[in-house]
Amino acid sequence: MLLKKWIVNALILCGALGFGATATAQQGLRSQRPDFLIGFAAANDFWTLQDAQKFSEVAAREFNLITPENQMKWAIIHPESDVYQFAAADAHLAFARKNQMKVHGHVLVWHSQIPAWMLEKNWARNELIDAMYSHIDRVMGHFKNGVYMWDVVNEAFNEDGSMRPSFWQKNLGDSHLPLAFTRARLADSRAKLLYNDYNIETLNRKSDAVYKMVQAFRKNGVPIDAIGMQMHITSGGIDMTSFQQNMKRLANLGLDIYITEMDVRIPKNAQEAGLPDQAQVYAQVLKACLAQPACKGLQTWGMSDKYSWVSGFYKGFGSALLFDENYQPKPAYFAVEHVLKSTQ
Ligand code: 9MR
């Protein structure tokens, strides 16, 4: 343990002093382990950012998996009942194709970012099921062969394992989950289907509920391929033994596991001091993922700290990603790179 900490610290120091930093970072994480998916969430319309060129350059160099951070969500892609807007998501796919990246579609059924036309309507059960089906058919159909994996349902559970009283739950009850997954398989039989949520990394009441849901899916022949563990955590880390046990029980159900939205936030008043801890947390999580054959990829929720949801949401926290605001690799980057290299 001490030795491990020492190694990580030494690596961090090398990074901080710039030894090999530029040369190493320019090789890119994706080239360290081409068999592993290493990805990021791309900012809205990233090709229009004032530093679009830099953003695209770093993204293409580092990652082989991309998620549009917002631009496949219902409110954006299907803003009116008869209007679909695919242009922004299409641009993500074109970027992915050009740079040999896989695409992670996010998200088909979620309680948030539902457009007003959906929320304002009084739905009869069958009518809403039809609307959900046609959304899934149209969106998955549009991106068929272009999207490798889809978050079919996102964040359906409360922390205590009960169902979140979402728009979907209120109108359709628990059945909205199997209905969505079954339809998604029909809409694109090749895409991997994920259930995605936060705070389900370790053994707890919420991850127990996800586990039970998958058991029921298996029993009833409802398709599901993987669990997405979002992994929005702090530089205090998570219980690694519990994380490993949780991955193991999911793997035993025949599921793959993806870490889908990782960020490791640091208190703003302890940014410098927090960087080594943050690096260690990234390294430990990646290492555990690589040690579990079912764990197929890790994505961060953003790329540069310049564009991250964290400081807007968690007041007093920030600096949660692998690159700083100037796209310079942080100690966490070097720690991740080291793990990828040393576990080949
Ligand atoms: O990062 C996303 C942010 O730009 C949006 O405003 C927000 C809207 O709810 O969604 C954020 O992404 C979330 C993701 O879609 C689902 N898991 C949690 C992410 C962070 O909130």
mmCIF file of C-alpha atoms and ligand atoms in Angstrom:
data_model
loop_
_atom_site.group_PDB
_atom_site.id
_atom_site.type_symbol
_atom_site.label_atom_id
_atom_site.label_comp_id
_atom_site.label_asym_id
_atom_site.label_seq_id
_atom_site.Cartn_x
_atom_site.Cartn_y
_atom_site.Cartn_z
ATOM 1 C CA MET A 1 0.000 0.000 0.000
ATOM 2 C CA LEU A 2 2.736 2.416 1.071
ATOM 3 C CA LEU A 3 4.881 1.359 -1.849
ATOM 4 C CA LYS A 4 1.971 1.850 -4.229
ATOM 5 C CA LYS A 5 1.384 5.322 -2.862
ATOM 6 C CA TRP A 6 5.060 6.089 -3.239
ATOM 7 C CA ILE A 7 5.057 4.966 -6.879
ATOM 8 C CA VAL A 8 2.004 7.069 -7.697
ATOM 9 C CA ASN A 9 3.581 10.071 -5.952
ATOM 10 C CA ALA A 10 6.824 9.604 -7.823
ATOM 11 C CA LEU A 11 4.933 9.472 -11.097
ATOM 12 C CA ILE A 12 3.024 12.571 -10.164
ATOM 13 C CA LEU A 13 6.248 14.357 -9.389
ATOM 14 C CA CYS A 14 7.681 13.371 -12.776
ATOM 15 C CA GLY A 15 4.550 14.772 -14.364
ATOM 16 C CA ALA A 16 4.728 17.936 -12.325
ATOM 17 C CA LEU A 17 8.357 18.473 -13.231
ATOM 18 C CA GLY A 18 7.582 17.877 -16.844
ATOM 19 C CA PHE A 19 9.785 14.795 -17.355
ATOM 20 C CA GLY A 20 8.554 13.315 -20.549
ATOM 21 C CA ALA A 21 5.236 15.046 -20.001
ATOM 22 C CA THR A 22 4.776 16.485 -23.452
ATOM 23 C CA ALA A 23 6.167 13.526 -25.329
ATOM 24 C CA THR A 24 4.153 11.026 -23.294
ATOM 25 C CA ALA A 25 0.918 12.958 -23.395
ATOM 26 C CA GLN A 26 1.229 13.295 -27.141
ATOM 27 C CA GLN A 27 1.161 9.557 -27.589
ATOM 28 C CA GLY A 28 -2.260 9.454 -26.077
ATOM 29 C CA LEU A 29 -3.993 7.155 -23.631
ATOM 30 C CA ARG A 30 -5.748 5.245 -26.387
ATOM 31 C CA SER A 31 -2.476 4.056 -27.842
ATOM 32 C CA GLN A 32 -1.393 2.528 -24.516
ATOM 33 C CA ARG A 33 -4.099 -0.136 -24.514
ATOM 34 C CA PRO A 34 -5.881 -0.333 -27.860
ATOM 35 C CA ASP A 35 -7.893 -3.273 -26.497
ATOM 36 C CA PHE A 36 -9.507 -1.085 -23.838
ATOM 37 C CA LEU A 37 -12.096 1.658 -24.310
ATOM 38 C CA ILE A 38 -10.959 4.943 -22.886
ATOM 39 C CA GLY A 39 -13.393 7.737 -23.469
ATOM 40 C CA PHE A 40 -14.801 11.141 -22.644
ATOM 41 C CA ALA A 41 -17.981 13.192 -22.841
ATOM 42 C CA ALA A 42 -17.777 15.910 -25.464
ATOM 43 C CA ALA A 43 -19.014 19.431 -24.755
ATOM 44 C CA ASN A 44 -22.047 20.681 -26.668
ATOM 45 C CA ASP A 45 -21.117 21.767 -30.213
ATOM 46 C CA PHE A 46 -17.439 21.397 -29.338
ATOM 47 C CA TRP A 47 -16.478 22.245 -32.913
ATOM 48 C CA THR A 48 -17.708 25.806 -32.284
ATOM 49 C CA LEU A 49 -15.696 26.456 -29.092
ATOM 50 C CA GLN A 50 -13.143 29.220 -29.366
ATOM 51 C CA ASP A 51 -10.502 26.573 -28.709
ATOM 52 C CA ALA A 52 -12.204 23.954 -30.882
ATOM 53 C CA GLN A 53 -9.005 22.979 -32.602
ATOM 54 C CA LYS A 54 -7.193 22.227 -29.383
ATOM 55 C CA PHE A 55 -10.220 20.408 -27.993
ATOM 56 C CA SER A 56 -10.480 18.197 -31.084
ATOM 57 C CA GLU A 57 -6.749 17.582 -31.242
ATOM 58 C CA VAL A 58 -6.530 16.375 -27.631
ATOM 59 C CA ALA A 59 -9.729 14.339 -27.925
ATOM 60 C CA ALA A 60 -8.547 12.560 -31.064
ATOM 61 C CA ARG A 61 -5.129 11.870 -29.617
ATOM 62 C CA GLU A 62 -6.296 10.540 -26.260
ATOM 63 C CA PHE A 63 -9.617 8.746 -26.611
ATOM 64 C CA ASN A 64 -11.188 5.931 -28.597
ATOM 65 C CA LEU A 65 -14.723 6.413 -27.219
ATOM 66 C CA ILE A 66 -16.913 9.518 -27.206
ATOM 67 C CA THR A 67 -20.258 10.398 -25.601
ATOM 68 C CA PRO A 68 -22.133 13.547 -26.554
ATOM 69 C CA GLU A 69 -22.531 15.122 -23.106
ATOM 70 C CA ASN A 70 -26.025 16.434 -23.853
ATOM 71 C CA GLN A 71 -26.848 16.363 -27.509
ATOM 72 C CA MET A 72 -28.573 12.989 -27.723
ATOM 73 C CA LYS A 73 -30.879 13.712 -24.795
ATOM 74 C CA TRP A 74 -34.608 13.764 -25.465
ATOM 75 C CA ALA A 75 -35.115 17.529 -25.057
ATOM 76 C CA ILE A 76 -32.391 18.266 -27.567
ATOM 77 C CA ILE A 77 -32.884 15.535 -30.109
ATOM 78 C CA HIS A 78 -36.689 15.408 -29.988
ATOM 79 C CA PRO A 79 -37.811 18.884 -28.854
ATOM 80 C CA GLU A 80 -41.345 18.727 -30.311
ATOM 81 C CA SER A 81 -43.544 15.710 -30.866
ATOM 82 C CA ASP A 82 -42.919 15.756 -34.608
ATOM 83 C CA VAL A 83 -39.434 17.310 -34.661
ATOM 84 C CA TYR A 84 -36.134 15.451 -34.406
ATOM 85 C CA GLN A 85 -32.859 17.370 -34.468
ATOM 86 C CA PHE A 86 -29.995 15.074 -35.306
ATOM 87 C CA ALA A 87 -27.444 17.552 -36.630
ATOM 88 C CA ALA A 88 -25.372 18.045 -33.454
ATOM 89 C CA ALA A 89 -25.270 14.332 -32.662
ATOM 90 C CA ASP A 90 -24.429 13.573 -36.295
ATOM 91 C CA ALA A 91 -21.445 15.897 -36.001
ATOM 92 C CA HIS A 92 -20.223 13.874 -33.008
ATOM 93 C CA LEU A 93 -20.522 10.701 -35.076
ATOM 94 C CA ALA A 94 -18.618 12.248 -37.984
ATOM 95 C CA PHE A 95 -15.832 13.244 -35.598
ATOM 96 C CA ALA A 96 -15.791 9.729 -34.156
ATOM 97 C CA ARG A 97 -15.629 8.135 -37.595
ATOM 98 C CA LYS A 98 -12.812 10.408 -38.695
ATOM 99 C CA ASN A 99 -10.815 9.525 -35.600
ATOM 100 C CA GLN A 100 -11.678 5.834 -35.285
ATOM 101 C CA MET A 101 -13.612 6.250 -32.068
ATOM 102 C CA LYS A 102 -16.611 4.306 -30.880
ATOM 103 C CA VAL A 103 -19.722 6.248 -29.848
ATOM 104 C CA HIS A 104 -21.589 5.844 -26.587
ATOM 105 C CA GLY A 105 -25.166 7.076 -26.989
ATOM 106 C CA HIS A 106 -26.587 8.933 -24.004
ATOM 107 C CA VAL A 107 -29.545 8.610 -23.297
ATOM 108 C CA LEU A 108 -32.937 7.237 -24.354
ATOM 109 C CA VAL A 109 -35.077 7.187 -21.186
ATOM 110 C CA TRP A 110 -34.261 9.557 -18.330
ATOM 111 C CA HIS A 111 -36.159 11.695 -15.813
ATOM 112 C CA SER A 112 -34.248 14.843 -16.740
ATOM 113 C CA GLN A 113 -34.073 16.893 -19.921
ATOM 114 C CA ILE A 114 -37.528 15.789 -21.000
ATOM 115 C CA PRO A 115 -39.073 18.395 -23.325
ATOM 116 C CA ALA A 116 -42.063 20.503 -22.288
ATOM 117 C CA TRP A 117 -44.372 18.891 -24.840
ATOM 118 C CA MET A 118 -43.905 15.570 -23.038
ATOM 119 C CA LEU A 119 -44.259 16.925 -19.533
ATOM 120 C CA GLU A 120 -47.331 19.023 -20.270
ATOM 121 C CA LYS A 121 -49.368 16.311 -21.899
ATOM 122 C CA ASN A 122 -51.782 14.051 -20.078
ATOM 123 C CA TRP A 123 -50.762 10.598 -21.178
ATOM 124 C CA ALA A 124 -52.778 7.452 -21.393
ATOM 125 C CA ARG A 125 -50.526 4.482 -20.645
ATOM 126 C CA ASN A 126 -50.553 3.011 -24.129
ATOM 127 C CA GLU A 127 -50.072 6.366 -25.730
ATOM 128 C CA LEU A 128 -46.939 7.034 -23.688
ATOM 129 C CA ILE A 129 -45.553 3.566 -24.400
ATOM 130 C CA ASP A 130 -46.074 4.259 -28.097
ATOM 131 C CA ALA A 131 -44.296 7.618 -27.774
ATOM 132 C CA MET A 132 -41.380 5.980 -25.976
ATOM 133 C CA TYR A 133 -41.208 3.240 -28.599
ATOM 134 C CA SER A 134 -41.232 5.634 -31.508
ATOM 135 C CA HIS A 135 -38.514 7.753 -29.883
ATOM 136 C CA ILE A 136 -36.350 4.678 -29.352
ATOM 137 C CA ASP A 137 -37.017 3.408 -32.891
ATOM 138 C CA ARG A 138 -36.316 6.722 -34.522
ATOM 139 C CA VAL A 139 -33.210 7.667 -32.532
ATOM 140 C CA MET A 140 -31.587 4.228 -32.481
ATOM 141 C CA GLY A 141 -32.587 3.729 -36.096
ATOM 142 C CA HIS A 142 -30.968 6.997 -37.133
ATOM 143 C CA PHE A 143 -27.650 6.049 -35.529
ATOM 144 C CA LYS A 144 -27.733 2.356 -36.393
ATOM 145 C CA ASN A 145 -24.203 1.023 -36.934
ATOM 146 C CA GLY A 146 -22.828 4.353 -35.708
ATOM 147 C CA VAL A 147 -23.478 3.981 -31.991
ATOM 148 C CA TYR A 148 -21.675 1.123 -30.296
ATOM 149 C CA MET A 149 -23.509 1.282 -26.971
ATOM 150 C CA TRP A 150 -26.592 3.024 -25.625
ATOM 151 C CA ASP A 151 -27.649 4.147 -22.195
ATOM 152 C CA VAL A 152 -31.186 2.861 -22.516
ATOM 153 C CA VAL A 153 -32.352 3.950 -19.062
ATOM 154 C CA ASN A 154 -30.542 6.350 -16.779
ATOM 155 C CA GLU A 155 -30.890 6.955 -13.039
ATOM 156 C CA ALA A 156 -34.175 5.145 -12.348
ATOM 157 C CA PHE A 157 -33.441 4.423 -8.673
ATOM 158 C CA ASN A 158 -33.304 6.422 -5.452
ATOM 159 C CA GLU A 159 -30.399 6.037 -3.059
ATOM 160 C CA ASP A 160 -32.414 3.687 -0.824
ATOM 161 C CA GLY A 161 -33.095 1.360 -3.739
ATOM 162 C CA SER A 162 -36.701 2.406 -4.292
ATOM 163 C CA MET A 163 -37.787 3.659 -7.694
ATOM 164 C CA ARG A 164 -37.281 7.341 -8.406
ATOM 165 C CA PRO A 165 -40.702 8.960 -8.813
ATOM 166 C CA SER A 166 -39.813 10.138 -12.291
ATOM 167 C CA PHE A 167 -42.057 11.125 -15.173
ATOM 168 C CA TRP A 168 -41.636 7.572 -16.502
ATOM 169 C CA GLN A 169 -42.214 5.859 -13.205
ATOM 170 C CA LYS A 170 -45.302 7.927 -12.431
ATOM 171 C CA ASN A 171 -46.855 7.194 -15.807
ATOM 172 C CA LEU A 172 -45.720 3.652 -16.502
ATOM 173 C CA GLY A 173 -44.514 2.225 -13.189
ATOM 174 C CA ASP A 174 -41.592 -0.214 -12.984
ATOM 175 C CA SER A 175 -42.525 -1.618 -16.382
ATOM 176 C CA HIS A 176 -40.909 1.323 -18.162
ATOM 177 C CA LEU A 177 -37.540 -0.383 -17.689
ATOM 178 C CA PRO A 178 -38.221 -3.761 -19.356
ATOM 179 C CA LEU A 179 -40.328 -2.046 -22.015
ATOM 180 C CA ALA A 180 -37.484 0.309 -22.932
ATOM 181 C CA PHE A 181 -34.828 -2.403 -23.009
ATOM 182 C CA THR A 182 -36.942 -4.810 -25.031
ATOM 183 C CA ARG A 183 -37.743 -2.136 -27.583
ATOM 184 C CA ALA A 184 -34.115 -0.985 -27.761
ATOM 185 C CA ARG A 185 -32.952 -4.478 -28.701
ATOM 186 C CA LEU A 186 -35.503 -4.577 -31.510
ATOM 187 C CA ALA A 187 -34.506 -1.121 -32.721
ATOM 188 C CA ASP A 188 -30.791 -1.950 -33.014
ATOM 189 C CA SER A 189 -29.882 -5.545 -32.349
ATOM 190 C CA ARG A 190 -26.141 -4.877 -32.507
ATOM 191 C CA ALA A 191 -25.887 -2.044 -30.003
ATOM 192 C CA LYS A 192 -24.873 -2.832 -26.451
ATOM 193 C CA LEU A 193 -27.653 -1.903 -24.044
ATOM 194 C CA LEU A 194 -26.723 -0.289 -20.743
ATOM 195 C CA TYR A 195 -28.449 0.666 -17.539
ATOM 196 C CA ASN A 196 -26.529 3.701 -16.252
ATOM 197 C CA ASP A 197 -26.571 5.308 -12.785
ATOM 198 C CA TYR A 198 -24.517 7.093 -10.122
ATOM 199 C CA ASN A 199 -23.584 5.839 -6.639
ATOM 200 C CA ILE A 200 -23.892 2.229 -7.797
ATOM 201 C CA GLU A 201 -20.164 1.561 -7.868
ATOM 202 C CA THR A 202 -20.014 -0.086 -4.467
ATOM 203 C CA LEU A 203 -22.321 -2.461 -2.587
ATOM 204 C CA ASN A 204 -25.227 -0.428 -1.247
ATOM 205 C CA ARG A 205 -29.009 -0.314 -1.364
ATOM 206 C CA LYS A 206 -29.059 1.345 -4.749
ATOM 207 C CA SER A 207 -26.614 -1.081 -6.375
ATOM 208 C CA ASP A 208 -28.566 -3.949 -4.761
ATOM 209 C CA ALA A 209 -31.687 -2.657 -6.516
ATOM 210 C CA VAL A 210 -29.858 -2.541 -9.853
ATOM 211 C CA TYR A 211 -28.588 -6.062 -9.269
ATOM 212 C CA LYS A 212 -32.112 -7.289 -8.510
ATOM 213 C CA MET A 213 -33.460 -5.564 -11.587
ATOM 214 C CA VAL A 214 -30.947 -7.394 -13.773
ATOM 215 C CA GLN A 215 -31.756 -10.700 -12.076
ATOM 216 C CA ALA A 216 -35.404 -10.150 -12.932
ATOM 217 C CA PHE A 217 -34.470 -9.197 -16.495
ATOM 218 C CA ARG A 218 -32.500 -12.410 -16.841
ATOM 219 C CA LYS A 219 -35.381 -14.456 -15.474
ATOM 220 C CA ASN A 220 -37.882 -12.851 -17.819
ATOM 221 C CA GLY A 221 -35.728 -12.722 -20.930
ATOM 222 C CA VAL A 222 -35.398 -8.937 -20.975
ATOM 223 C CA PRO A 223 -32.250 -7.904 -22.838
ATOM 224 C CA ILE A 224 -29.456 -5.977 -21.129
ATOM 225 C CA ASP A 225 -25.719 -6.123 -21.839
ATOM 226 C CA ALA A 226 -23.979 -3.900 -19.361
ATOM 227 C CA ILE A 227 -24.115 -1.645 -16.356
ATOM 228 C CA GLY A 228 -22.753 1.869 -16.590
ATOM 229 C CA MET A 229 -21.309 3.084 -13.313
ATOM 230 C CA GLN A 230 -21.113 6.839 -13.597
ATOM 231 C CA MET A 231 -18.453 7.325 -10.908
ATOM 232 C CA HIS A 232 -18.910 10.996 -10.009
ATOM 233 C CA ILE A 233 -16.777 10.855 -6.886
ATOM 234 C CA THR A 234 -14.449 12.880 -4.660
ATOM 235 C CA SER A 235 -10.722 12.698 -4.145
ATOM 236 C CA GLY A 236 -11.550 10.754 -0.957
ATOM 237 C CA GLY A 237 -12.165 7.819 -3.289
ATOM 238 C CA ILE A 238 -14.482 4.847 -2.847
ATOM 239 C CA ASP A 239 -14.316 1.551 -0.985
ATOM 240 C CA MET A 240 -12.253 -0.463 -3.451
ATOM 241 C CA THR A 241 -13.081 -3.887 -2.003
ATOM 242 C CA SER A 242 -16.761 -3.143 -2.230
ATOM 243 C CA PHE A 243 -16.328 -1.876 -5.806
ATOM 244 C CA GLN A 244 -14.560 -5.105 -6.767
ATOM 245 C CA GLN A 245 -17.239 -7.252 -5.135
ATOM 246 C CA ASN A 246 -19.983 -5.327 -6.856
ATOM 247 C CA MET A 247 -18.321 -5.704 -10.262
ATOM 248 C CA LYS A 248 -17.915 -9.393 -9.579
ATOM 249 C CA ARG A 249 -21.576 -10.023 -8.820
ATOM 250 C CA LEU A 250 -22.609 -8.147 -11.971
ATOM 251 C CA ALA A 251 -20.067 -10.040 -14.047
ATOM 252 C CA ASN A 252 -21.490 -13.282 -12.644
ATOM 253 C CA LEU A 253 -24.838 -12.306 -14.148
ATOM 254 C CA GLY A 254 -23.088 -12.146 -17.512
ATOM 255 C CA LEU A 255 -22.996 -8.364 -17.676
ATOM 256 C CA ASP A 256 -20.240 -6.123 -18.906
ATOM 257 C CA ILE A 257 -19.326 -3.077 -16.876
ATOM 258 C CA TYR A 258 -18.370 0.383 -18.081
ATOM 259 C CA ILE A 259 -17.270 3.314 -15.992
ATOM 260 C CA THR A 260 -19.211 5.891 -17.892
ATOM 261 C CA GLU A 261 -18.902 9.361 -16.394
ATOM 262 C CA MET A 262 -15.902 9.430 -14.111
ATOM 263 C CA ASP A 263 -14.775 12.621 -12.469
ATOM 264 C CA VAL A 264 -12.983 13.060 -9.167
ATOM 265 C CA ARG A 265 -13.706 16.443 -7.677
ATOM 266 C CA ILE A 266 -11.371 18.314 -5.378
ATOM 267 C CA PRO A 267 -12.282 21.115 -2.955
ATOM 268 C CA LYS A 268 -11.443 24.443 -4.572
ATOM 269 C CA ASN A 269 -9.447 25.559 -1.545
ATOM 270 C CA ALA A 270 -7.208 22.478 -1.742
ATOM 271 C CA GLN A 271 -6.621 22.099 -5.451
ATOM 272 C CA GLU A 272 -2.860 21.554 -5.430
ATOM 273 C CA ALA A 273 -2.861 19.348 -2.375
ATOM 274 C CA GLY A 274 -5.740 17.316 -3.789
ATOM 275 C CA LEU A 275 -4.055 16.403 -7.055
ATOM 276 C CA PRO A 276 -2.029 13.425 -5.743
ATOM 277 C CA ASP A 277 -5.092 11.955 -4.022
ATOM 278 C CA GLN A 278 -7.109 12.464 -7.162
ATOM 279 C CA ALA A 279 -4.427 10.732 -9.225
ATOM 280 C CA GLN A 280 -4.462 7.800 -6.875
ATOM 281 C CA VAL A 281 -8.241 7.480 -7.028
ATOM 282 C CA TYR A 282 -8.230 7.445 -10.826
ATOM 283 C CA ALA A 283 -5.401 4.905 -10.829
ATOM 284 C CA GLN A 284 -7.059 2.580 -8.318
ATOM 285 C CA VAL A 285 -10.406 2.592 -10.082
ATOM 286 C CA LEU A 286 -8.829 1.953 -13.474
ATOM 287 C CA LYS A 287 -6.664 -0.804 -12.074
ATOM 288 C CA ALA A 288 -9.641 -2.556 -10.511
ATOM 289 C CA CYS A 289 -11.556 -2.213 -13.768
ATOM 290 C CA LEU A 290 -8.693 -3.695 -15.775
ATOM 291 C CA ALA A 291 -8.397 -6.556 -13.308
ATOM 292 C CA GLN A 292 -12.057 -7.487 -13.866
ATOM 293 C CA PRO A 293 -12.495 -9.040 -17.332
ATOM 294 C CA ALA A 294 -16.092 -7.794 -17.561
ATOM 295 C CA CYS A 295 -15.023 -4.163 -17.182
ATOM 296 C CA LYS A 296 -14.534 -2.979 -20.731
ATOM 297 C CA GLY A 297 -14.009 0.747 -20.589
ATOM 298 C CA LEU A 298 -13.610 3.943 -18.630
ATOM 299 C CA GLN A 299 -14.860 7.361 -19.657
ATOM 300 C CA THR A 300 -14.444 10.714 -17.989
ATOM 301 C CA TRP A 301 -17.322 13.196 -17.942
ATOM 302 C CA GLY A 302 -15.564 15.865 -19.933
ATOM 303 C CA MET A 303 -11.931 16.229 -20.901
ATOM 304 C CA SER A 304 -10.502 19.563 -19.755
ATOM 305 C CA ASP A 305 -11.418 21.197 -16.454
ATOM 306 C CA LYS A 306 -12.310 24.205 -18.581
ATOM 307 C CA TYR A 307 -15.541 22.501 -19.599
ATOM 308 C CA SER A 308 -16.900 20.468 -16.718
ATOM 309 C CA TRP A 309 -20.295 20.356 -15.068
ATOM 310 C CA VAL A 310 -18.671 19.875 -11.630
ATOM 311 C CA SER A 311 -18.041 23.430 -10.446
ATOM 312 C CA GLY A 312 -21.507 24.532 -11.562
ATOM 313 C CA PHE A 313 -23.147 21.762 -9.559
ATOM 314 C CA TYR A 314 -20.908 21.116 -6.546
ATOM 315 C CA LYS A 315 -20.187 24.555 -5.167
ATOM 316 C CA GLY A 316 -16.665 24.745 -3.815
ATOM 317 C CA PHE A 317 -15.385 21.822 -5.905
ATOM 318 C CA GLY A 318 -13.677 21.552 -9.257
ATOM 319 C CA SER A 319 -10.654 20.301 -11.135
ATOM 320 C CA ALA A 320 -12.171 16.850 -11.515
ATOM 321 C CA LEU A 321 -10.791 15.706 -14.873
ATOM 322 C CA LEU A 322 -7.513 14.512 -16.400
ATOM 323 C CA PHE A 323 -6.588 17.764 -18.172
ATOM 324 C CA ASP A 324 -6.382 21.224 -16.646
ATOM 325 C CA GLU A 325 -8.019 24.316 -18.083
ATOM 326 C CA ASN A 326 -5.143 24.709 -20.545
ATOM 327 C CA TYR A 327 -5.417 21.100 -21.718
ATOM 328 C CA GLN A 328 -2.262 20.185 -19.867
ATOM 329 C CA PRO A 329 -2.243 16.638 -18.497
ATOM 330 C CA LYS A 330 -2.584 16.563 -14.715
ATOM 331 C CA PRO A 331 -1.032 14.087 -12.270
ATOM 332 C CA ALA A 332 -4.187 12.004 -12.668
ATOM 333 C CA TYR A 333 -3.466 11.731 -16.375
ATOM 334 C CA PHE A 334 0.003 10.339 -15.746
ATOM 335 C CA ALA A 335 -1.345 7.943 -13.162
ATOM 336 C CA VAL A 336 -3.944 6.648 -15.634
ATOM 337 C CA GLU A 337 -1.357 6.402 -18.362
ATOM 338 C CA HIS A 338 0.948 4.448 -16.073
ATOM 339 C CA VAL A 339 -1.785 1.959 -15.175
ATOM 340 C CA LEU A 340 -2.666 1.435 -18.839
ATOM 341 C CA LYS A 341 0.966 0.888 -19.731
ATOM 342 C CA SER A 342 1.871 -1.348 -16.838
ATOM 343 C CA THR A 343 -1.131 -3.676 -17.144
ATOM 344 C CA GLN A 344 -0.753 -4.475 -20.837
HETATM 345 O O1 9MR B 1 -22.962 17.294 -17.860
HETATM 346 C C1 9MR B 1 -24.335 17.449 -18.134
HETATM 347 C C2 9MR B 1 -24.722 18.911 -17.983
HETATM 348 O O2 9MR B 1 -24.099 19.682 -18.996
HETATM 349 C C3 9MR B 1 -26.245 19.048 -18.065
HETATM 350 O O3 9MR B 1 -26.587 20.380 -17.778
HETATM 351 C C4 9MR B 1 -26.887 18.099 -17.086
HETATM 352 C C5 9MR B 1 -28.398 18.195 -17.187
HETATM 353 O O4 9MR B 1 -29.014 17.453 -16.252
HETATM 354 O O5 9MR B 1 -26.506 16.779 -17.359
HETATM 355 C C6 9MR B 1 -25.133 16.593 -17.174
HETATM 356 O O6 9MR B 1 -24.790 15.245 -17.402
HETATM 357 C C7 9MR B 1 -25.339 14.294 -16.508
HETATM 358 C C8 9MR B 1 -25.602 13.036 -17.302
HETATM 359 O O7 9MR B 1 -26.415 13.320 -18.404
HETATM 360 C C9 9MR B 1 -26.205 11.958 -16.438
HETATM 361 N N1 9MR B 1 -25.409 11.703 -15.265
HETATM 362 C C10 9MR B 1 -25.025 12.870 -14.491
HETATM 363 C C11 9MR B 1 -24.368 13.908 -15.386
HETATM 364 C C12 9MR B 1 -23.906 15.101 -14.581
HETATM 365 O O8 9MR B 1 -24.997 15.757 -14.032
#
